[in-house]
CSV table of C-alpha atoms and ligand atoms in Angstrom, one decimal:
chain,number,residue,atom,x,y,z
A,27,UNK,CA,0.0,-0.4,0.3
A,28,UNK,CA,3.1,2.4,1.4
A,29,UNK,CA,5.1,1.4,-2.5
A,30,UNK,CA,1.5,2.7,-4.4
A,31,UNK,CA,1.5,5.5,-2.6
A,32,UNK,CA,5.6,6.2,-2.8
A,33,UNK,CA,4.6,8.6,-5.2
A,34,UNK,CA,3.7,11.8,-2.7
A,35,UNK,CA,4.9,10.5,-0.1
A,36,UNK,CA,7.9,11.3,-1.5
A,37,UNK,CA,6.2,14.9,-2.7
A,38,UNK,CA,4.9,15.2,1.4
A,39,UNK,CA,8.8,14.3,2.8
A,40,UNK,CA,10.5,17.5,0.4
A,41,UNK,CA,8.0,19.1,1.4
A,42,UNK,CA,8.8,18.8,4.5
A,43,UNK,CA,12.1,19.7,4.6
A,44,UNK,CA,10.4,23.3,3.1
A,45,UNK,CA,9.6,23.6,6.3
A,46,UNK,CA,9.7,26.6,9.6
A,47,UNK,CA,9.1,25.6,12.4
A,48,UNK,CA,6.0,25.0,13.8
A,49,UNK,CA,5.6,27.8,15.8
A,50,UNK,CA,6.9,29.9,12.9
A,51,UNK,CA,4.8,28.6,10.1
A,52,UNK,CA,2.1,29.4,13.2
A,53,UNK,CA,2.5,32.6,13.5
A,54,UNK,CA,3.3,33.5,8.7
A,55,UNK,CA,0.0,31.0,8.8
A,56,UNK,CA,-1.4,33.5,11.2
A,57,UNK,CA,-0.4,37.2,9.9
A,58,UNK,CA,-1.4,35.8,6.2
A,59,UNK,CA,-5.2,36.8,6.7
A,60,UNK,CA,-4.3,40.9,7.9
A,61,UNK,CA,-0.6,40.8,5.3
A,62,UNK,CA,-0.8,38.8,1.8
A,63,UNK,CA,-4.9,37.4,1.7
A,64,UNK,CA,-6.2,41.1,3.0
A,65,UNK,CA,-3.9,42.2,0.2
A,66,UNK,CA,-5.1,40.8,-2.2
A,67,UNK,CA,-9.2,41.1,-0.4
A,68,UNK,CA,-8.2,44.6,-0.9
A,69,UNK,CA,-6.8,44.1,-4.7
A,70,UNK,CA,-10.3,41.7,-5.6
A,71,UNK,CA,-12.5,44.2,-4.0
A,72,UNK,CA,-12.1,47.8,-5.1
A,73,UNK,CA,-11.0,45.7,-9.4
A,74,UNK,CA,-14.5,44.8,-9.3
A,75,UNK,CA,-16.1,48.6,-8.2
A,76,UNK,CA,-14.1,50.1,-11.4
A,77,UNK,CA,-16.1,51.9,-12.7
A,78,UNK,CA,-14.9,53.8,-16.8
A,79,UNK,CA,-16.6,56.2,-18.7
A,80,UNK,CA,-16.7,56.2,-21.6
A,81,UNK,CA,-18.5,57.3,-25.2
A,82,UNK,CA,-20.7,54.9,-26.6
A,83,UNK,CA,-23.8,55.6,-29.4
A,84,UNK,CA,-22.2,59.3,-29.3
A,85,UNK,CA,-23.5,59.4,-24.7
A,86,UNK,CA,-21.5,59.3,-21.7
A,87,UNK,CA,-22.1,56.2,-20.0
A,88,UNK,CA,-20.9,54.9,-17.1
A,89,UNK,CA,-19.9,51.3,-17.4
A,90,UNK,CA,-18.5,48.5,-14.2
A,91,UNK,CA,-14.5,47.5,-15.8
A,92,UNK,CA,-15.3,44.3,-17.1
A,93,UNK,CA,-17.8,45.5,-19.3
A,94,UNK,CA,-15.9,47.6,-21.1
A,95,UNK,CA,-12.9,44.6,-21.1
A,96,UNK,CA,-15.4,43.0,-22.9
A,97,UNK,CA,-15.8,45.3,-25.8
A,98,UNK,CA,-12.5,44.4,-27.4
A,99,UNK,CA,-14.8,41.4,-28.7
A,100,UNK,CA,-16.6,44.8,-30.3
A,101,UNK,CA,-16.4,43.6,-33.6
A,102,UNK,CA,-15.8,48.4,-33.7
A,103,UNK,CA,-12.3,49.4,-34.7
A,104,UNK,CA,-13.6,52.5,-33.4
A,105,UNK,CA,-15.9,51.2,-30.2
A,106,UNK,CA,-12.7,48.3,-29.1
A,107,UNK,CA,-10.5,51.6,-30.0
A,108,UNK,CA,-12.5,53.8,-27.5
A,109,UNK,CA,-12.8,51.1,-24.7
A,110,UNK,CA,-9.3,50.0,-24.4
A,111,UNK,CA,-8.5,53.8,-23.6
A,112,UNK,CA,-10.7,54.8,-21.6
A,113,UNK,CA,-9.5,51.4,-19.3
A,114,UNK,CA,-6.2,52.0,-19.4
A,115,UNK,CA,-6.4,55.9,-18.0
A,116,UNK,CA,-9.3,54.2,-15.7
A,117,UNK,CA,-6.1,51.2,-13.6
A,118,UNK,CA,-3.6,54.9,-14.4
A,119,UNK,CA,-5.9,56.5,-11.5
A,120,UNK,CA,-6.1,53.4,-9.1
A,121,UNK,CA,-2.3,52.5,-9.8
A,122,UNK,CA,-1.2,53.5,-6.5
A,123,UNK,CA,-3.6,50.9,-4.1
A,124,UNK,CA,-3.5,48.3,-6.8
A,125,UNK,CA,1.5,49.0,-7.1
A,126,UNK,CA,0.8,48.6,-3.0
A,127,UNK,CA,-0.8,45.5,-2.5
A,128,UNK,CA,1.6,43.9,-5.7
A,129,UNK,CA,4.7,45.1,-3.6
A,130,UNK,CA,2.9,43.5,-0.3
A,131,UNK,CA,2.0,40.2,-1.8
A,132,UNK,CA,5.6,39.8,-3.4
A,133,UNK,CA,6.9,40.7,-0.8
A,134,UNK,CA,5.7,37.8,0.9
A,135,UNK,CA,6.0,35.6,-0.8
A,136,UNK,CA,9.7,36.9,-1.6
A,137,UNK,CA,10.3,36.6,2.5
A,138,UNK,CA,8.8,32.9,3.2
A,139,UNK,CA,9.6,31.8,0.5
A,140,UNK,CA,13.6,32.3,1.5
A,141,UNK,CA,12.8,31.5,5.5
A,142,UNK,CA,11.0,27.6,3.3
A,143,UNK,CA,15.2,26.7,2.3
A,144,UNK,CA,13.4,27.4,-1.3
A,145,UNK,CA,15.7,29.3,-4.4
A,146,UNK,CA,13.4,30.7,-5.0
A,147,UNK,CA,9.6,31.4,-5.3
A,148,UNK,CA,10.4,29.9,-8.5
A,149,UNK,CA,11.4,26.5,-7.6
A,150,UNK,CA,8.5,26.3,-4.9
A,151,UNK,CA,6.1,26.8,-7.8
A,152,UNK,CA,7.5,24.1,-9.6
A,153,UNK,CA,7.6,22.0,-6.3
A,154,UNK,CA,3.4,22.8,-6.2
A,155,UNK,CA,2.9,21.8,-10.6
A,156,UNK,CA,4.9,18.3,-10.5
A,157,UNK,CA,7.3,19.3,-12.7
A,158,UNK,CA,11.0,20.1,-12.9
A,159,UNK,CA,13.8,23.7,-14.2
A,160,UNK,CA,15.5,21.8,-17.4
A,161,UNK,CA,11.2,20.9,-17.9
A,162,UNK,CA,10.5,24.8,-17.9
A,163,UNK,CA,13.7,25.5,-19.7
A,164,UNK,CA,12.9,23.4,-23.1
A,165,UNK,CA,9.5,24.9,-22.6
A,166,UNK,CA,10.1,28.1,-22.4
A,167,UNK,CA,12.7,27.4,-24.7
A,168,UNK,CA,10.4,26.3,-27.4
A,169,UNK,CA,8.3,29.3,-26.4
A,170,UNK,CA,10.6,32.0,-27.3
A,171,UNK,CA,11.5,30.3,-30.8
A,172,UNK,CA,7.5,30.2,-32.1
A,173,UNK,CA,7.0,34.1,-31.5
A,174,UNK,CA,8.5,34.7,-35.0
A,175,UNK,CA,4.7,32.4,-36.4
A,176,UNK,CA,2.6,34.1,-33.4
A,177,UNK,CA,3.3,37.6,-35.8
A,178,UNK,CA,2.9,36.4,-39.1
A,179,UNK,CA,-0.8,35.1,-36.9
A,180,UNK,CA,-0.7,38.1,-36.3
A,181,UNK,CA,0.3,40.4,-39.3
A,182,UNK,CA,-2.1,38.0,-40.7
A,183,UNK,CA,-4.9,38.9,-38.8
A,184,UNK,CA,-4.2,42.0,-39.8
A,185,UNK,CA,-3.6,42.0,-42.9
A,186,UNK,CA,-8.0,40.8,-42.1
A,187,UNK,CA,-9.1,43.3,-40.9
A,188,UNK,CA,-8.2,45.5,-43.5
A,189,UNK,CA,-4.8,46.8,-41.5
A,190,UNK,CA,-1.3,48.3,-41.9
A,191,UNK,CA,-0.1,46.7,-37.7
A,192,UNK,CA,-2.6,44.4,-35.7
A,193,UNK,CA,-3.1,47.2,-31.9
A,194,UNK,CA,-3.1,45.2,-28.2
A,195,UNK,CA,-6.7,46.6,-28.6
A,196,UNK,CA,-8.1,44.1,-31.9
A,197,UNK,CA,-6.0,41.2,-30.3
A,198,UNK,CA,-9.7,39.6,-29.6
A,199,UNK,CA,-11.7,41.7,-33.0
A,200,UNK,CA,-14.1,39.3,-34.1
A,201,UNK,CA,-12.9,37.8,-38.3
A,202,UNK,CA,-14.3,35.4,-40.5
A,203,UNK,CA,-17.9,34.5,-40.9
A,204,UNK,CA,-18.8,31.4,-38.6
A,205,UNK,CA,-22.4,30.6,-41.2
A,206,UNK,CA,-23.2,27.5,-39.3
A,207,UNK,CA,-25.1,26.3,-36.4
A,208,UNK,CA,-24.1,23.4,-34.2
A,209,UNK,CA,-27.6,22.7,-32.6
A,210,UNK,CA,-26.2,20.2,-29.7
A,211,UNK,CA,-27.8,16.7,-31.3
A,212,UNK,CA,-24.6,17.8,-34.1
A,213,UNK,CA,-22.4,18.4,-32.0
A,214,UNK,CA,-24.0,14.9,-30.3
A,215,UNK,CA,-23.1,12.9,-32.9
A,216,UNK,CA,-20.1,14.8,-34.8
A,217,UNK,CA,-18.0,14.3,-31.4
A,218,UNK,CA,-19.2,10.8,-30.8
A,219,UNK,CA,-17.9,10.0,-34.9
A,220,UNK,CA,-14.7,11.4,-34.3
A,221,UNK,CA,-14.3,9.8,-30.4
A,222,UNK,CA,-14.8,6.6,-32.2
A,223,UNK,CA,-12.8,7.4,-34.7
A,224,UNK,CA,-9.5,6.8,-31.9
A,225,UNK,CA,-10.8,4.1,-29.4
A,226,UNK,CA,-14.2,2.1,-28.4
A,227,UNK,CA,-13.6,3.4,-25.3
A,228,UNK,CA,-13.8,7.4,-26.0
A,229,UNK,CA,-16.1,7.1,-28.1
A,230,UNK,CA,-18.3,4.9,-24.6
A,231,UNK,CA,-17.3,7.5,-23.3
A,232,UNK,CA,-19.0,9.7,-24.8
A,233,UNK,CA,-22.2,7.8,-26.0
A,234,UNK,CA,-22.6,7.7,-21.8
A,235,UNK,CA,-22.4,11.7,-21.1
A,236,UNK,CA,-25.2,12.4,-24.0
A,237,UNK,CA,-27.2,8.9,-23.1
A,238,UNK,CA,-26.9,8.7,-19.2
A,239,UNK,CA,-27.8,12.3,-19.1
A,240,UNK,CA,-23.8,13.8,-17.9
A,241,UNK,CA,-24.6,16.8,-19.4
A,242,UNK,CA,-26.8,20.3,-18.4
A,243,UNK,CA,-26.2,21.6,-21.5
A,244,UNK,CA,-28.4,24.5,-21.9
A,245,UNK,CA,-28.0,28.4,-20.1
A,246,UNK,CA,-30.9,29.5,-17.8
A,247,UNK,CA,-31.5,32.2,-16.3
A,248,UNK,CA,-30.0,31.5,-12.8
A,249,UNK,CA,-27.7,29.3,-13.7
A,250,UNK,CA,-23.5,30.2,-13.4
A,251,UNK,CA,-21.8,31.0,-16.8
A,252,UNK,CA,-18.9,28.8,-18.1
A,253,UNK,CA,-18.1,25.3,-18.3
A,254,UNK,CA,-16.7,22.9,-16.3
A,255,UNK,CA,-16.1,19.4,-15.8
A,256,UNK,CA,-16.4,17.0,-12.6
A,257,UNK,CA,-15.5,13.4,-11.3
A,258,UNK,CA,-18.9,12.3,-9.3
A,259,UNK,CA,-18.1,8.9,-8.1
A,260,UNK,CA,-16.3,5.9,-9.5
A,261,UNK,CA,-15.4,6.1,-14.2
A,262,UNK,CA,-18.8,8.9,-14.2
A,263,UNK,CA,-18.9,12.7,-14.3
A,264,UNK,CA,-20.7,15.8,-13.9
A,265,UNK,CA,-20.5,19.0,-17.0
A,266,UNK,CA,-21.6,21.8,-16.4
A,267,UNK,CA,-21.7,23.9,-19.8
A,268,UNK,CA,-23.5,27.1,-21.6
A,269,UNK,CA,-24.4,24.8,-24.5
A,270,UNK,CA,-23.9,28.1,-27.7
A,271,UNK,CA,-25.5,26.2,-31.5
A,272,UNK,CA,-21.5,27.1,-32.8
A,273,UNK,CA,-18.0,25.8,-32.9
A,274,UNK,CA,-17.5,26.8,-29.8
A,275,UNK,CA,-20.2,25.5,-27.7
A,276,UNK,CA,-19.4,21.5,-29.8
A,277,UNK,CA,-15.8,22.0,-28.8
A,278,UNK,CA,-16.6,23.7,-25.6
A,279,UNK,CA,-18.0,20.5,-25.2
A,280,UNK,CA,-15.3,17.7,-26.3
A,281,UNK,CA,-12.6,19.9,-23.9
A,282,UNK,CA,-15.4,19.0,-21.2
A,283,UNK,CA,-16.0,15.4,-22.2
A,284,UNK,CA,-11.9,14.9,-22.3
A,285,UNK,CA,-11.8,15.7,-18.2
A,286,UNK,CA,-14.5,13.1,-18.0
A,287,UNK,CA,-12.2,10.4,-20.1
A,288,UNK,CA,-9.7,12.2,-17.5
A,289,UNK,CA,-11.6,10.7,-14.9
A,290,UNK,CA,-12.7,7.2,-16.3
A,291,UNK,CA,-9.6,6.4,-16.3
A,292,UNK,CA,-8.5,7.2,-13.3
A,293,UNK,CA,-11.6,5.8,-11.4
A,294,UNK,CA,-9.8,2.8,-10.1
A,295,UNK,CA,-7.0,5.3,-8.1
A,296,UNK,CA,-7.0,6.2,-5.0
A,297,UNK,CA,-7.2,9.7,-3.6
A,298,UNK,CA,-4.4,10.3,-3.2
A,299,UNK,CA,-3.3,8.9,-6.3
A,300,UNK,CA,-5.7,10.8,-8.8
A,301,UNK,CA,-4.1,14.3,-7.0
A,302,UNK,CA,-3.1,16.2,-10.8
A,303,UNK,CA,-1.7,18.8,-10.8
A,304,UNK,CA,-3.0,21.7,-12.6
A,305,UNK,CA,0.6,21.2,-15.7
A,306,UNK,CA,-1.1,17.4,-16.5
A,307,UNK,CA,-4.6,18.7,-15.9
A,308,UNK,CA,-6.0,19.4,-19.1
A,309,UNK,CA,-3.8,16.9,-21.2
A,310,UNK,CA,-7.4,15.2,-22.5
A,311,UNK,CA,-9.7,18.1,-23.1
A,312,UNK,CA,-6.6,19.6,-25.0
A,313,UNK,CA,-6.2,16.6,-27.1
A,314,UNK,CA,-9.7,15.8,-27.6
A,315,UNK,CA,-10.5,19.2,-28.6
A,316,UNK,CA,-7.6,19.3,-31.5
A,317,UNK,CA,-9.3,15.8,-32.4
A,318,UNK,CA,-12.5,17.1,-33.1
A,319,UNK,CA,-11.0,20.7,-34.2
A,320,UNK,CA,-9.0,18.8,-37.4
A,321,UNK,CA,-12.0,17.0,-38.2
A,322,UNK,CA,-14.4,20.4,-38.2
A,323,UNK,CA,-11.5,21.7,-40.6
A,324,UNK,CA,-11.9,18.9,-42.9
A,325,UNK,CA,-15.1,19.9,-43.6
A,326,UNK,CA,-16.1,22.7,-43.0
A,327,UNK,CA,-15.5,25.8,-46.3
A,328,UNK,CA,-13.2,28.4,-46.5
A,329,UNK,CA,-15.0,31.6,-44.1
A,330,UNK,CA,-15.6,28.6,-41.9
A,331,UNK,CA,-12.8,26.9,-42.1
A,332,UNK,CA,-11.1,31.4,-41.3
A,333,UNK,CA,-12.9,31.1,-38.0
A,334,UNK,CA,-12.1,28.1,-36.6
A,335,UNK,CA,-8.1,28.6,-37.0
A,336,UNK,CA,-8.7,32.3,-35.4
A,337,UNK,CA,-10.1,31.6,-32.7
A,338,UNK,CA,-7.5,28.2,-32.4
A,339,UNK,CA,-4.9,30.5,-33.1
A,340,UNK,CA,-6.6,33.3,-31.0
A,341,UNK,CA,-6.3,31.0,-27.5
A,342,UNK,CA,-2.5,29.4,-28.5
A,343,UNK,CA,-0.8,33.4,-28.7
A,344,UNK,CA,-2.8,34.1,-25.3
A,345,UNK,CA,-1.5,31.1,-23.6
A,346,UNK,CA,1.7,31.1,-25.1
A,347,UNK,CA,3.3,34.5,-26.2
A,348,UNK,CA,1.0,36.7,-23.7
A,349,UNK,CA,1.4,34.4,-21.0
A,350,UNK,CA,5.4,34.3,-21.2
A,351,UNK,CA,5.0,37.9,-21.2
A,352,UNK,CA,2.9,37.4,-17.7
A,353,UNK,CA,5.6,34.5,-16.8
A,354,UNK,CA,9.0,37.3,-17.5
A,355,UNK,CA,6.9,40.4,-16.1
A,356,UNK,CA,6.9,38.5,-12.5
A,357,UNK,CA,10.1,36.8,-12.4
A,358,UNK,CA,11.1,40.1,-12.9
A,359,UNK,CA,9.0,41.8,-10.1
A,360,UNK,CA,10.2,38.8,-7.9
A,361,UNK,CA,13.9,39.3,-8.7
A,362,UNK,CA,13.9,43.2,-8.3
A,363,UNK,CA,11.6,43.4,-4.7
A,364,UNK,CA,14.4,42.0,-3.1
A,365,UNK,CA,15.9,44.4,-3.1
A,366,UNK,CA,13.1,47.1,-2.9
A,367,UNK,CA,9.1,48.4,-3.3
A,368,UNK,CA,9.0,48.7,-6.7
A,369,UNK,CA,6.7,52.0,-8.9
A,370,UNK,CA,3.8,52.3,-11.1
A,371,UNK,CA,6.2,53.6,-13.7
A,372,UNK,CA,8.4,50.3,-12.6
A,373,UNK,CA,5.4,47.7,-12.6
A,374,UNK,CA,4.8,49.9,-16.7
A,375,UNK,CA,7.7,49.2,-17.6
A,376,UNK,CA,8.6,46.1,-16.7
A,377,UNK,CA,5.3,44.6,-18.8
A,378,UNK,CA,5.7,46.7,-21.5
A,379,UNK,CA,9.9,45.0,-22.3
A,380,UNK,CA,8.2,41.9,-21.8
A,381,UNK,CA,5.1,42.9,-24.0
A,382,UNK,CA,7.9,43.7,-26.0
A,383,UNK,CA,10.7,40.3,-26.1
A,384,UNK,CA,6.8,38.5,-26.5
A,385,UNK,CA,4.4,40.5,-29.5
A,386,UNK,CA,7.2,42.3,-31.0
A,387,UNK,CA,5.9,43.7,-34.0
A,388,UNK,CA,3.4,41.6,-35.0
A,389,UNK,CA,1.5,44.8,-32.2
A,390,UNK,CA,2.2,48.5,-32.8
A,391,UNK,CA,4.3,48.2,-29.5
A,392,UNK,CA,2.2,52.3,-29.1
A,393,UNK,CA,-0.7,49.9,-28.1
A,394,UNK,CA,0.8,47.1,-25.7
A,395,UNK,CA,-1.1,47.9,-22.0
A,396,UNK,CA,1.1,49.1,-19.2
A,397,UNK,CA,-2.1,47.5,-16.9
A,398,UNK,CA,-2.3,43.7,-16.8
A,399,UNK,CA,-0.2,43.3,-14.8
A,400,UNK,CA,-3.6,45.2,-12.2
A,401,UNK,CA,-5.7,43.5,-14.6
A,402,UNK,CA,-4.9,39.7,-13.9
A,403,UNK,CA,-5.5,38.5,-10.8
A,404,UNK,CA,-3.8,35.8,-10.5
A,405,UNK,CA,-0.7,38.1,-9.7
A,406,UNK,CA,-2.1,38.3,-6.2
A,407,UNK,CA,-2.5,35.3,-4.8
A,408,UNK,CA,0.8,34.1,-1.8
A,409,UNK,CA,0.0,30.3,-2.2
A,410,UNK,CA,0.5,30.8,-5.8
A,411,UNK,CA,2.8,32.5,-7.2
A,412,UNK,CA,3.1,32.4,-11.2
A,413,UNK,CA,-0.2,31.0,-12.5
A,414,UNK,CA,1.1,31.3,-15.8
A,415,UNK,CA,3.2,29.0,-16.9
A,416,UNK,CA,1.5,25.7,-16.2
A,417,UNK,CA,-2.1,26.9,-18.9
A,418,UNK,CA,1.0,26.8,-21.3
A,419,UNK,CA,2.2,23.5,-20.1
A,420,UNK,CA,-1.6,22.3,-20.5
A,421,UNK,CA,-1.4,23.3,-23.8
A,422,UNK,CA,1.7,21.9,-25.2
A,423,UNK,CA,1.5,19.3,-23.8
A,424,UNK,CA,-1.9,18.1,-25.0
A,425,UNK,CA,-0.6,19.1,-28.8
A,426,UNK,CA,2.5,17.4,-27.9
A,427,UNK,CA,0.3,14.0,-27.2
A,428,UNK,CA,-1.7,14.8,-30.8
A,429,UNK,CA,1.6,14.8,-33.1
A,430,UNK,CA,2.7,11.5,-30.7
A,431,UNK,CA,-0.9,10.1,-31.8
A,432,UNK,CA,-0.2,10.8,-35.8
A,433,UNK,CA,3.4,9.9,-35.6
A,434,UNK,CA,2.7,6.3,-34.7
A,435,UNK,CA,-0.9,5.5,-33.3
A,436,UNK,CA,-1.1,2.4,-32.8
A,437,UNK,CA,1.9,2.6,-30.1
A,438,UNK,CA,0.0,5.6,-28.3
A,439,UNK,CA,-3.3,4.0,-28.1
A,440,UNK,CA,-1.7,1.7,-26.4
A,441,UNK,CA,-0.4,4.0,-23.8
A,442,UNK,CA,-2.7,7.3,-23.6
A,443,UNK,CA,-5.1,6.0,-20.7
A,444,UNK,CA,-2.0,4.7,-18.5
A,445,UNK,CA,-1.0,7.9,-18.7
A,446,UNK,CA,-3.7,9.3,-17.9
A,447,UNK,CA,-4.2,6.7,-15.7
A,448,UNK,CA,-0.8,8.4,-13.3
A,449,UNK,CA,-0.9,11.5,-13.9
A,450,UNK,CA,-1.2,12.2,-9.7
A,451,UNK,CA,2.0,9.3,-9.5
A,452,UNK,CA,4.3,11.4,-10.0
A,453,UNK,CA,7.0,13.9,-11.8
A,454,UNK,CA,5.9,15.9,-15.0
A,455,UNK,CA,8.4,14.2,-16.8
A,456,UNK,CA,9.0,10.9,-15.7
A,457,UNK,CA,5.7,9.8,-16.5
A,458,UNK,CA,5.7,11.3,-19.9
A,459,UNK,CA,9.8,9.4,-19.8
A,460,UNK,CA,7.5,6.1,-19.5
A,461,UNK,CA,5.5,7.1,-21.7
A,462,UNK,CA,8.0,7.4,-24.5
A,463,UNK,CA,8.8,11.3,-24.5
A,464,UNK,CA,11.5,13.9,-23.5
A,465,UNK,CA,9.8,16.6,-22.2
A,466,UNK,CA,13.3,18.2,-20.9
A,467,UNK,CA,14.3,19.4,-24.1
A,468,UNK,CA,13.0,20.9,-25.6
A,469,UNK,CA,11.7,18.3,-29.3
A,470,UNK,CA,8.8,17.0,-27.6
A,471,UNK,CA,7.3,21.0,-27.1
A,472,UNK,CA,9.0,22.2,-31.1
A,473,UNK,CA,6.2,18.8,-32.3
A,474,UNK,CA,3.6,20.5,-29.7
A,475,UNK,CA,4.1,24.4,-31.4
A,476,UNK,CA,4.5,22.7,-35.0
A,477,UNK,CA,0.4,21.7,-35.2
A,478,UNK,CA,0.3,25.4,-34.5
A,479,UNK,CA,2.3,26.7,-36.6
A,480,UNK,CA,1.2,24.7,-39.6
A,481,UNK,CA,-2.8,25.9,-38.8
A,482,UNK,CA,-0.7,30.1,-38.9
A,483,UNK,CA,0.3,28.9,-42.2
A,484,UNK,CA,-3.1,27.5,-43.3
A,485,UNK,CA,-4.6,30.6,-42.1
A,486,UNK,CA,-1.8,32.7,-43.8
A,487,UNK,CA,-2.5,30.9,-46.9
A,488,UNK,CA,-6.2,31.4,-46.6
A,489,UNK,CA,-6.6,35.0,-45.3
A,490,UNK,CA,-5.7,36.3,-48.9
A,491,UNK,CA,-2.3,38.2,-49.2
A,492,UNK,CA,-2.5,43.1,-49.1
B,29,ZN,ZN1,-9.7,22.4,-19.7
């Protein structure tokens, strides 16, 4: 029994070497309530109250920050530009307390990491996520190599919108027209069929989920927005969705069913063995989403192809390019915060530098967003530093597995379920190595990004040159 839980026991043992004395830990926990946690609460309470003054349809309006940020998806460029400018102006007027919050939180995390004998807050975060520094470096190296390709995507998107260069406020602008409506029944049949191309077991899971009504599908008054999958018992899950009769609705369902399939494979494990870190939690969902995307692309008319590719590349660009900018920024903030507090102007400069290193000339540098450090609540947590690179790991690990599947379907299928059932039982690098994949060198990550590169090339070829 102990041997079967060897990984988590060894992990607990190592964790114990990173504790202060019991009295010090008790004091730190108590002070955290009026320290780090209080600053995090200030950030969320204060920023959720922010109202933005904005002229829309010839009328001056007061809108909540979240509503103004959502205007980034508006088809009208003038609306997006005005929303962006009003948003940035509002953050500027609010920067002092928010800078105080980030300084306090990062200062506290630095102090505790040192006392707990971590080399850095990043090392503590890597430990929590079951990955090592070598793996992170290999992934980041491949990500940096892909930035010129993502800039090609951004330039193609600019062409599609008839612009010389994309501004920050064009990142989420809609491109392409999707004429095809995906009814829920159609999505149900399509997913079952495509999952069936992978294996009878995956198909069977989808059939069961639809047949036994595991999915709360439609939006209703009083129902929370979004989508997620929850393990219920043994091999059963339940899915909350807010189904929209469009490609995205179908794709989201396939994603959540991937989580249900992951849970199915974890069914034989004990509670301690199923503790999957964030880095590996998206392994099956991304894989399933990629299966239905490739199949939908095959049959789609050209305008539909453009819209599917754009949605997927927009997401990949966030997860690879934007996430790297957040990672670089957070690393620099921790480093500099060791010496002293940082002013809002310094925080802005660090972030603009990071956006320059990642987006580069893919966006007009005069329109970078200097206040994303105020926007993203992920920076305001003492328990979860670097809540950014695990997203990239999740996407690229799922895509890399898809590339392996394309390469040698039989060998892949023989080991995939075992890999999913083991995600709480080893470091990511060990688990991948058992499956014959080396994630500590950049090649695997390059093959993940090649899946994205192929989409970028296809997208470019569909957008007529200017
Ligand atoms: Zn997910």
